[in-house]
Amino acid sequence: RMKWFFFLCVCCIGINTYAQKSKVVLVIDPGHGGKDHGHLAHFKNNKPEKTLNLEIAQKLGKYITENLSNVEVHFTRQTDTYSSLDARVEFMNNMKADYVISIHCNGSANPKVYGTETHIHDFKSKKSYHLAREIEQQFKQRAARHSRGIKDGKDRGHSIQLLKYTEMPTVLVECGFLSNQAEANYLSSVYGQEIIASAIFRAFRTFVKKQHPAIDFEAAKPKLGEKVYRVQIMSSIELIKKDPSFTKLGVPVEAVEVNSQSMYKYKYYAGSFSTKKEASEMAEKARKNGFPDAFVVLLE
């Protein structure tokens, strides 16, 4: 009887700990760095892989911290520094991260090869596979990139240390081929990096909401002053004064100019609400009416 009592207590503690989880820890790993250049730039005015990995990773981290609450983001590096694979794996495991996204760029002896790939250890890693699938779907369907699909150890013919020895779901994203001139130019541009980073962000957002339905990822951080909830429905490079889709929402849509280094210069907000419930209902309506990325934000 005592043995069964102890077993039930342990199980209850485990279940209760899982139920009380209030945030997700994500490690973003910009591959290579320092003396490890990764793939070198093949063409004039392009950047080496280590630089592109860091720039894309930083943009991804910014999208996540600005648009998702209850996600704690850590980087394996934030400057051009070298860190061994052993050190990276140790950092991720010690951080007790829930997920890892490693950012890389590809290369080939054939300059005609191009496209994105997302790597996992093997297809038994179900959560890694689901995240990889979301990323490649975003690349293909929303970012208009050529997806070469999801690759595992059998496809590669070898394992990858970062994927094999991390203790949490981990994906390694190959954002494109630096040996293909058109793709190298794209990845070296701010525009290309933002498209790639935003695609990975959208994939992670979809994935993490499915995995953790009890966590409110749209909950805004506390601010002083009156709470006003708004629904951001889109961003754009050029100002859009009128769009027929706006009228479907039944509320005023305001364009706000953004003062940032991002390529997107305008954000569009539908309505203004005093409660999060009202704003969430509008966000759901917007998603059903042509704005799939609509989300709730809290403004003062």
mmCIF file of N, CA and C in Angstrom, residues 107-211:
data_model
loop_
_atom_site.group_PDB
_atom_site.id
_atom_site.type_symbol
_atom_site.label_atom_id
_atom_site.label_comp_id
_atom_site.label_asym_id
_atom_site.label_seq_id
_atom_site.Cartn_x
_atom_site.Cartn_y
_atom_site.Cartn_z
ATOM 1 N N GLY A 107 24.892 25.093 -48.715
ATOM 2 C CA GLY A 107 25.819 25.247 -49.834
ATOM 3 C C GLY A 107 25.873 23.964 -50.636
ATOM 4 N N SER A 108 26.244 24.072 -51.909
ATOM 5 C CA SER A 108 26.313 22.895 -52.775
ATOM 6 C C SER A 108 27.361 23.121 -53.853
ATOM 7 N N ALA A 109 27.929 22.028 -54.338
ATOM 8 C CA ALA A 109 28.864 22.118 -55.468
ATOM 9 C C ALA A 109 28.123 22.472 -56.754
ATOM 10 N N ASN A 110 26.821 22.258 -56.751
ATOM 11 C CA ASN A 110 25.988 22.576 -57.910
ATOM 12 C C ASN A 110 25.318 23.935 -57.688
ATOM 13 N N PRO A 111 25.701 24.975 -58.424
ATOM 14 C CA PRO A 111 25.152 26.313 -58.191
ATOM 15 C C PRO A 111 23.675 26.442 -58.552
ATOM 16 N N LYS A 112 23.119 25.430 -59.203
ATOM 17 C CA LYS A 112 21.704 25.492 -59.576
ATOM 18 C C LYS A 112 20.784 25.043 -58.432
ATOM 19 N N VAL A 113 21.356 24.388 -57.441
ATOM 20 C CA VAL A 113 20.549 23.906 -56.312
ATOM 21 C C VAL A 113 20.137 25.085 -55.432
ATOM 22 N N TYR A 114 18.862 25.112 -55.049
ATOM 23 C CA TYR A 114 18.381 26.193 -54.189
ATOM 24 C C TYR A 114 17.199 25.688 -53.365
ATOM 25 N N GLY A 115 16.812 26.445 -52.368
ATOM 26 C CA GLY A 115 15.646 26.097 -51.566
ATOM 27 C C GLY A 115 15.951 25.917 -50.089
ATOM 28 N N THR A 116 14.891 25.799 -49.307
ATOM 29 C CA THR A 116 14.993 25.655 -47.857
ATOM 30 C C THR A 116 14.891 24.178 -47.458
ATOM 31 N N GLU A 117 15.446 23.859 -46.307
ATOM 32 C CA GLU A 117 15.325 22.527 -45.711
ATOM 33 C C GLU A 117 15.225 22.699 -44.199
ATOM 34 N N THR A 118 14.485 21.819 -43.554
ATOM 35 C CA THR A 118 14.480 21.796 -42.093
ATOM 36 C C THR A 118 14.854 20.394 -41.640
ATOM 37 N N HIS A 119 15.879 20.311 -40.789
ATOM 38 C CA HIS A 119 16.447 19.030 -40.383
ATOM 39 C C HIS A 119 16.019 18.652 -38.969
ATOM 40 N N ILE A 120 15.732 17.363 -38.781
ATOM 41 C CA ILE A 120 15.440 16.798 -37.468
ATOM 42 C C ILE A 120 16.317 15.564 -37.278
ATOM 43 N N HIS A 121 16.359 15.046 -36.058
ATOM 44 C CA HIS A 121 17.204 13.859 -35.823
ATOM 45 C C HIS A 121 16.623 12.639 -36.535
ATOM 46 N N ASP A 122 15.348 12.352 -36.235
ATOM 47 C CA ASP A 122 14.652 11.297 -36.968
ATOM 48 C C ASP A 122 13.154 11.533 -36.847
ATOM 49 N N PHE A 123 12.382 10.783 -37.631
ATOM 50 C CA PHE A 123 10.946 11.026 -37.685
ATOM 51 C C PHE A 123 10.207 10.461 -36.474
ATOM 52 N N LYS A 124 10.923 9.796 -35.570
ATOM 53 C CA LYS A 124 10.325 9.396 -34.302
ATOM 54 C C LYS A 124 10.198 10.595 -33.359
ATOM 55 N N SER A 125 10.959 11.636 -33.645
ATOM 56 C CA SER A 125 10.897 12.864 -32.839
ATOM 57 C C SER A 125 9.670 13.656 -33.289
ATOM 58 N N LYS A 126 8.503 13.290 -32.756
ATOM 59 C CA LYS A 126 7.238 13.810 -33.269
ATOM 60 C C LYS A 126 7.124 15.336 -33.169
ATOM 61 N N LYS A 127 7.501 15.907 -32.023
ATOM 62 C CA LYS A 127 7.372 17.358 -31.867
ATOM 63 C C LYS A 127 8.341 18.086 -32.790
ATOM 64 N N SER A 128 9.550 17.562 -32.924
ATOM 65 C CA SER A 128 10.501 18.167 -33.861
ATOM 66 C C SER A 128 9.941 18.122 -35.272
ATOM 67 N N TYR A 129 9.357 16.990 -35.617
ATOM 68 C CA TYR A 129 8.767 16.845 -36.958
ATOM 69 C C TYR A 129 7.641 17.839 -37.177
ATOM 70 N N HIS A 130 6.753 17.993 -36.198
ATOM 71 C CA HIS A 130 5.621 18.906 -36.360
ATOM 72 C C HIS A 130 6.085 20.355 -36.511
ATOM 73 N N LEU A 131 7.108 20.743 -35.742
ATOM 74 C CA LEU A 131 7.645 22.101 -35.882
ATOM 75 C C LEU A 131 8.302 22.267 -37.250
ATOM 76 N N ALA A 132 9.072 21.274 -37.673
ATOM 77 C CA ALA A 132 9.717 21.326 -38.985
ATOM 78 C C ALA A 132 8.692 21.429 -40.096
ATOM 79 N N ARG A 133 7.608 20.691 -39.962
ATOM 80 C CA ARG A 133 6.551 20.730 -40.982
ATOM 81 C C ARG A 133 5.914 22.110 -41.067
ATOM 82 N N GLU A 134 5.656 22.724 -39.912
ATOM 83 C CA GLU A 134 5.084 24.078 -39.910
ATOM 84 C C GLU A 134 6.037 25.064 -40.597
ATOM 85 N N ILE A 135 7.336 24.931 -40.335
ATOM 86 C CA ILE A 135 8.321 25.845 -40.926
ATOM 87 C C ILE A 135 8.358 25.693 -42.434
ATOM 88 N N GLU A 136 8.426 24.462 -42.931
ATOM 89 C CA GLU A 136 8.493 24.267 -44.382
ATOM 90 C C GLU A 136 7.192 24.660 -45.072
ATOM 91 N N GLN A 137 6.067 24.498 -44.397
ATOM 92 C CA GLN A 137 4.798 24.946 -44.964
ATOM 93 C C GLN A 137 4.768 26.459 -45.088
ATOM 94 N N GLN A 138 5.282 27.147 -44.084
ATOM 95 C CA GLN A 138 5.342 28.612 -44.147
ATOM 96 C C GLN A 138 6.273 29.069 -45.257
ATOM 97 N N PHE A 139 7.424 28.418 -45.384
ATOM 98 C CA PHE A 139 8.348 28.771 -46.465
ATOM 99 C C PHE A 139 7.672 28.621 -47.824
ATOM 100 N N LYS A 140 6.960 27.544 -47.998
ATOM 101 C CA LYS A 140 6.374 27.227 -49.301
ATOM 102 C C LYS A 140 5.108 28.035 -49.587
ATOM 103 N N GLN A 141 4.214 28.121 -48.601
ATOM 104 C CA GLN A 141 2.894 28.680 -48.840
ATOM 105 C C GLN A 141 2.813 30.183 -48.626
ATOM 106 N N ARG A 142 3.621 30.712 -47.707
ATOM 107 C CA ARG A 142 3.500 32.132 -47.378
ATOM 108 C C ARG A 142 4.713 32.946 -47.806
ATOM 109 N N ALA A 143 5.898 32.358 -47.749
ATOM 110 C CA ALA A 143 7.115 33.114 -48.071
ATOM 111 C C ALA A 143 7.550 32.929 -49.518
ATOM 112 N N ALA A 144 6.845 32.071 -50.250
ATOM 113 C CA ALA A 144 7.128 31.825 -51.676
ATOM 114 C C ALA A 144 8.551 31.333 -51.913
ATOM 115 N N ARG A 145 9.043 30.490 -50.988
ATOM 116 C CA ARG A 145 10.358 29.883 -51.161
ATOM 117 C C ARG A 145 10.187 28.462 -51.686
ATOM 118 N N HIS A 146 11.222 27.946 -52.308
ATOM 119 C CA HIS A 146 11.212 26.557 -52.764
ATOM 120 C C HIS A 146 11.594 25.656 -51.597
ATOM 121 N N SER A 147 10.648 24.832 -51.139
ATOM 122 C CA SER A 147 10.902 23.948 -50.005
ATOM 123 C C SER A 147 11.439 22.607 -50.489
ATOM 124 N N ARG A 148 12.585 22.226 -49.958
ATOM 125 C CA ARG A 148 13.168 20.920 -50.257
ATOM 126 C C ARG A 148 12.763 19.885 -49.204
ATOM 127 N N GLY A 149 11.924 20.312 -48.272
ATOM 128 C CA GLY A 149 11.320 19.385 -47.331
ATOM 129 C C GLY A 149 12.060 19.196 -46.029
ATOM 130 N N ILE A 150 11.615 18.179 -45.293
ATOM 131 C CA ILE A 150 12.177 17.835 -43.987
ATOM 132 C C ILE A 150 13.174 16.691 -44.170
ATOM 133 N N LYS A 151 14.332 16.830 -43.567
ATOM 134 C CA LYS A 151 15.395 15.829 -43.702
ATOM 135 C C LYS A 151 15.738 15.252 -42.326
ATOM 136 N N ASP A 152 15.968 13.933 -42.295
ATOM 137 C CA ASP A 152 16.442 13.311 -41.058
ATOM 138 C C ASP A 152 17.782 12.626 -41.309
ATOM 139 N N GLY A 153 18.273 11.892 -40.308
ATOM 140 C CA GLY A 153 19.586 11.272 -40.419
ATOM 141 C C GLY A 153 19.711 10.328 -41.598
ATOM 142 N N LYS A 154 18.642 9.618 -41.918
ATOM 143 C CA LYS A 154 18.680 8.699 -43.058
ATOM 144 C C LYS A 154 18.827 9.456 -44.367
ATOM 145 N N ASP A 155 18.150 10.589 -44.490
ATOM 146 C CA ASP A 155 18.271 11.414 -45.697
ATOM 147 C C ASP A 155 19.687 11.953 -45.842
ATOM 148 N N ARG A 156 20.269 12.374 -44.707
ATOM 149 C CA ARG A 156 21.597 12.976 -44.741
ATOM 150 C C ARG A 156 22.693 11.917 -44.846
ATOM 151 N N GLY A 157 22.417 10.740 -44.335
ATOM 152 C CA GLY A 157 23.447 9.705 -44.259
ATOM 153 C C GLY A 157 24.320 9.840 -43.034
ATOM 154 N N HIS A 158 23.968 10.736 -42.134
ATOM 155 C CA HIS A 158 24.733 10.915 -40.886
ATOM 156 C C HIS A 158 23.868 11.681 -39.892
ATOM 157 N N SER A 159 24.247 11.623 -38.635
ATOM 158 C CA SER A 159 23.530 12.375 -37.604
ATOM 159 C C SER A 159 24.170 13.747 -37.431
ATOM 160 N N ILE A 160 23.430 14.648 -36.818
ATOM 161 C CA ILE A 160 23.929 15.986 -36.498
ATOM 162 C C ILE A 160 23.949 16.112 -34.983
ATOM 163 N N GLN A 161 25.100 16.464 -34.436
ATOM 164 C CA GLN A 161 25.288 16.474 -32.983
ATOM 165 C C GLN A 161 24.215 17.291 -32.272
ATOM 166 N N LEU A 162 23.916 18.460 -32.816
ATOM 167 C CA LEU A 162 22.956 19.364 -32.183
ATOM 168 C C LEU A 162 21.570 18.729 -32.103
ATOM 169 N N LEU A 163 21.218 17.948 -33.103
ATOM 170 C CA LEU A 163 19.905 17.311 -33.124
ATOM 171 C C LEU A 163 19.880 16.030 -32.287
ATOM 172 N N LYS A 164 21.004 15.339 -32.239
ATOM 173 C CA LYS A 164 21.062 14.031 -31.575
ATOM 174 C C LYS A 164 21.129 14.141 -30.060
ATOM 175 N N TYR A 165 21.862 15.141 -29.548
ATOM 176 C CA TYR A 165 22.160 15.156 -28.122
ATOM 177 C C TYR A 165 21.392 16.204 -27.322
ATOM 178 N N THR A 166 20.578 17.015 -27.971
ATOM 179 C CA THR A 166 19.727 17.915 -27.195
ATOM 180 C C THR A 166 18.581 17.115 -26.594
ATOM 181 N N GLU A 167 18.129 17.536 -25.401
ATOM 182 C CA GLU A 167 17.119 16.781 -24.661
ATOM 183 C C GLU A 167 15.709 17.294 -24.909
ATOM 184 N N MET A 168 15.535 18.200 -25.875
ATOM 185 C CA MET A 168 14.236 18.765 -26.166
ATOM 186 C C MET A 168 14.016 18.746 -27.689
ATOM 187 N N PRO A 169 12.795 18.944 -28.161
ATOM 188 C CA PRO A 169 12.560 19.014 -29.607
ATOM 189 C C PRO A 169 13.430 20.099 -30.241
ATOM 190 N N THR A 170 14.174 19.711 -31.266
ATOM 191 C CA THR A 170 15.142 20.615 -31.895
ATOM 192 C C THR A 170 15.048 20.504 -33.406
ATOM 193 N N VAL A 171 15.063 21.655 -34.072
ATOM 194 C CA VAL A 171 15.099 21.675 -35.537
ATOM 195 C C VAL A 171 16.268 22.539 -35.990
ATOM 196 N N LEU A 172 16.839 22.168 -37.125
ATOM 197 C CA LEU A 172 17.915 22.952 -37.734
ATOM 198 C C LEU A 172 17.412 23.411 -39.095
ATOM 199 N N VAL A 173 17.292 24.727 -39.259
ATOM 200 C CA VAL A 173 16.705 25.301 -40.465
ATOM 201 C C VAL A 173 17.797 25.768 -41.416
ATOM 202 N N GLU A 174 17.812 25.207 -42.617
ATOM 203 C CA GLU A 174 18.697 25.683 -43.694
ATOM 204 C C GLU A 174 17.886 26.672 -44.523
ATOM 205 N N CYS A 175 18.245 27.954 -44.418
ATOM 206 C CA CYS A 175 17.412 29.023 -44.982
ATOM 207 C C CYS A 175 17.592 29.221 -46.483
ATOM 208 N N GLY A 176 18.558 28.556 -47.083
ATOM 209 C CA GLY A 176 18.800 28.708 -48.516
ATOM 210 C C GLY A 176 20.249 28.405 -48.828
ATOM 211 N N PHE A 177 20.585 28.408 -50.123
ATOM 212 C CA PHE A 177 21.920 28.027 -50.575
ATOM 213 C C PHE A 177 22.753 29.262 -50.949
ATOM 214 N N LEU A 178 23.900 29.417 -50.270
ATOM 215 C CA LEU A 178 24.790 30.530 -50.588
ATOM 216 C C LEU A 178 25.559 30.277 -51.882
ATOM 217 N N SER A 179 25.498 29.064 -52.381
ATOM 218 C CA SER A 179 26.161 28.717 -53.647
ATOM 219 C C SER A 179 25.292 29.038 -54.856
ATOM 220 N N ASN A 180 24.046 29.415 -54.611
ATOM 221 C CA ASN A 180 23.143 29.856 -55.679
ATOM 222 C C ASN A 180 23.062 31.371 -55.625
ATOM 223 N N GLN A 181 23.436 32.044 -56.700
ATOM 224 C CA GLN A 181 23.594 33.498 -56.630
ATOM 225 C C GLN A 181 22.300 34.221 -56.277
ATOM 226 N N ALA A 182 21.198 33.824 -56.895
ATOM 227 C CA ALA A 182 19.927 34.501 -56.617
ATOM 228 C C ALA A 182 19.537 34.336 -55.151
ATOM 229 N N GLU A 183 19.716 33.130 -54.625
ATOM 230 C CA GLU A 183 19.341 32.887 -53.239
ATOM 231 C C GLU A 183 20.315 33.555 -52.272
ATOM 232 N N ALA A 184 21.599 33.583 -52.642
ATOM 233 C CA ALA A 184 22.591 34.262 -51.805
ATOM 234 C C ALA A 184 22.290 35.757 -51.718
ATOM 235 N N ASN A 185 21.913 36.348 -52.847
ATOM 236 C CA ASN A 185 21.546 37.769 -52.857
ATOM 237 C C ASN A 185 20.332 38.018 -51.961
ATOM 238 N N TYR A 186 19.363 37.131 -52.051
ATOM 239 C CA TYR A 186 18.136 37.239 -51.266
ATOM 240 C C TYR A 186 18.448 37.167 -49.767
ATOM 241 N N LEU A 187 19.274 36.207 -49.376
ATOM 242 C CA LEU A 187 19.588 36.020 -47.959
ATOM 243 C C LEU A 187 20.463 37.140 -47.405
ATOM 244 N N SER A 188 21.220 37.801 -48.259
ATOM 245 C CA SER A 188 22.059 38.910 -47.809
ATOM 246 C C SER A 188 21.285 40.218 -47.702
ATOM 247 N N SER A 189 20.039 40.229 -48.188
ATOM 248 C CA SER A 189 19.224 41.449 -48.142
ATOM 249 C C SER A 189 18.377 41.478 -46.866
ATOM 250 N N VAL A 190 18.106 42.682 -46.371
ATOM 251 C CA VAL A 190 17.232 42.827 -45.202
ATOM 252 C C VAL A 190 15.856 42.266 -45.515
ATOM 253 N N TYR A 191 15.375 42.526 -46.716
ATOM 254 C CA TYR A 191 14.060 42.037 -47.134
ATOM 255 C C TYR A 191 13.999 40.509 -47.034
ATOM 256 N N GLY A 192 14.969 39.842 -47.632
ATOM 257 C CA GLY A 192 14.988 38.382 -47.613
ATOM 258 C C GLY A 192 15.074 37.823 -46.208
ATOM 259 N N GLN A 193 15.922 38.414 -45.385
ATOM 260 C CA GLN A 193 16.073 37.943 -44.008
ATOM 261 C C GLN A 193 14.772 38.096 -43.221
ATOM 262 N N GLU A 194 14.065 39.202 -43.438
ATOM 263 C CA GLU A 194 12.821 39.422 -42.711
ATOM 264 C C GLU A 194 11.724 38.461 -43.162
ATOM 265 N N ILE A 195 11.699 38.150 -44.444
ATOM 266 C CA ILE A 195 10.726 37.176 -44.927
ATOM 267 C C ILE A 195 11.006 35.798 -44.318
ATOM 268 N N ILE A 196 12.270 35.405 -44.328
ATOM 269 C CA ILE A 196 12.648 34.113 -43.751
ATOM 270 C C ILE A 196 12.341 34.072 -42.254
ATOM 271 N N ALA A 197 12.753 35.115 -41.531
ATOM 272 C CA ALA A 197 12.542 35.150 -40.079
ATOM 273 C C ALA A 197 11.057 35.178 -39.734
ATOM 274 N N SER A 198 10.273 35.939 -40.485
ATOM 275 C CA SER A 198 8.839 36.016 -40.188
ATOM 276 C C SER A 198 8.148 34.689 -40.482
ATOM 277 N N ALA A 199 8.620 33.957 -41.496
ATOM 278 C CA ALA A 199 8.043 32.641 -41.792
ATOM 279 C C ALA A 199 8.308 31.668 -40.642
ATOM 280 N N ILE A 200 9.539 31.670 -40.127
ATOM 281 C CA ILE A 200 9.863 30.797 -39.001
ATOM 282 C C ILE A 200 9.061 31.206 -37.768
ATOM 283 N N PHE A 201 8.924 32.512 -37.559
ATOM 284 C CA PHE A 201 8.118 33.005 -36.437
ATOM 285 C C PHE A 201 6.680 32.520 -36.523
ATOM 286 N N ARG A 202 6.049 32.676 -37.687
ATOM 287 C CA ARG A 202 4.653 32.252 -37.834
ATOM 288 C C ARG A 202 4.521 30.748 -37.583
ATOM 289 N N ALA A 203 5.488 29.993 -38.080
ATOM 290 C CA ALA A 203 5.468 28.541 -37.869
ATOM 291 C C ALA A 203 5.573 28.211 -36.384
ATOM 292 N N PHE A 204 6.499 28.872 -35.686
ATOM 293 C CA PHE A 204 6.670 28.621 -34.260
ATOM 294 C C PHE A 204 5.420 29.026 -33.492
ATOM 295 N N ARG A 205 4.818 30.143 -33.861
ATOM 296 C CA ARG A 205 3.597 30.601 -33.186
ATOM 297 C C ARG A 205 2.475 29.576 -33.336
ATOM 298 N N THR A 206 2.261 29.100 -34.548
ATOM 299 C CA THR A 206 1.225 28.087 -34.774
ATOM 300 C C THR A 206 1.517 26.822 -33.975
ATOM 301 N N PHE A 207 2.780 26.385 -34.034
ATOM 302 C CA PHE A 207 3.186 25.151 -33.356
ATOM 303 C C PHE A 207 3.016 25.262 -31.848
ATOM 304 N N VAL A 208 3.511 26.339 -31.270
ATOM 305 C CA VAL A 208 3.539 26.441 -29.808
ATOM 306 C C VAL A 208 2.133 26.615 -29.245
ATOM 307 N N LYS A 209 1.244 27.244 -29.989
ATOM 308 C CA LYS A 209 -0.139 27.366 -29.526
ATOM 309 C C LYS A 209 -0.840 26.010 -29.514
ATOM 310 N N LYS A 210 -0.513 25.175 -30.489
ATOM 311 C CA LYS A 210 -1.085 23.823 -30.509
ATOM 312 C C LYS A 210 -0.535 22.972 -29.372
ATOM 313 N N GLN A 211 0.745 23.119 -29.094
ATOM 314 C CA GLN A 211 1.394 22.305 -28.069
ATOM 315 C C GLN A 211 1.021 22.721 -26.652
#
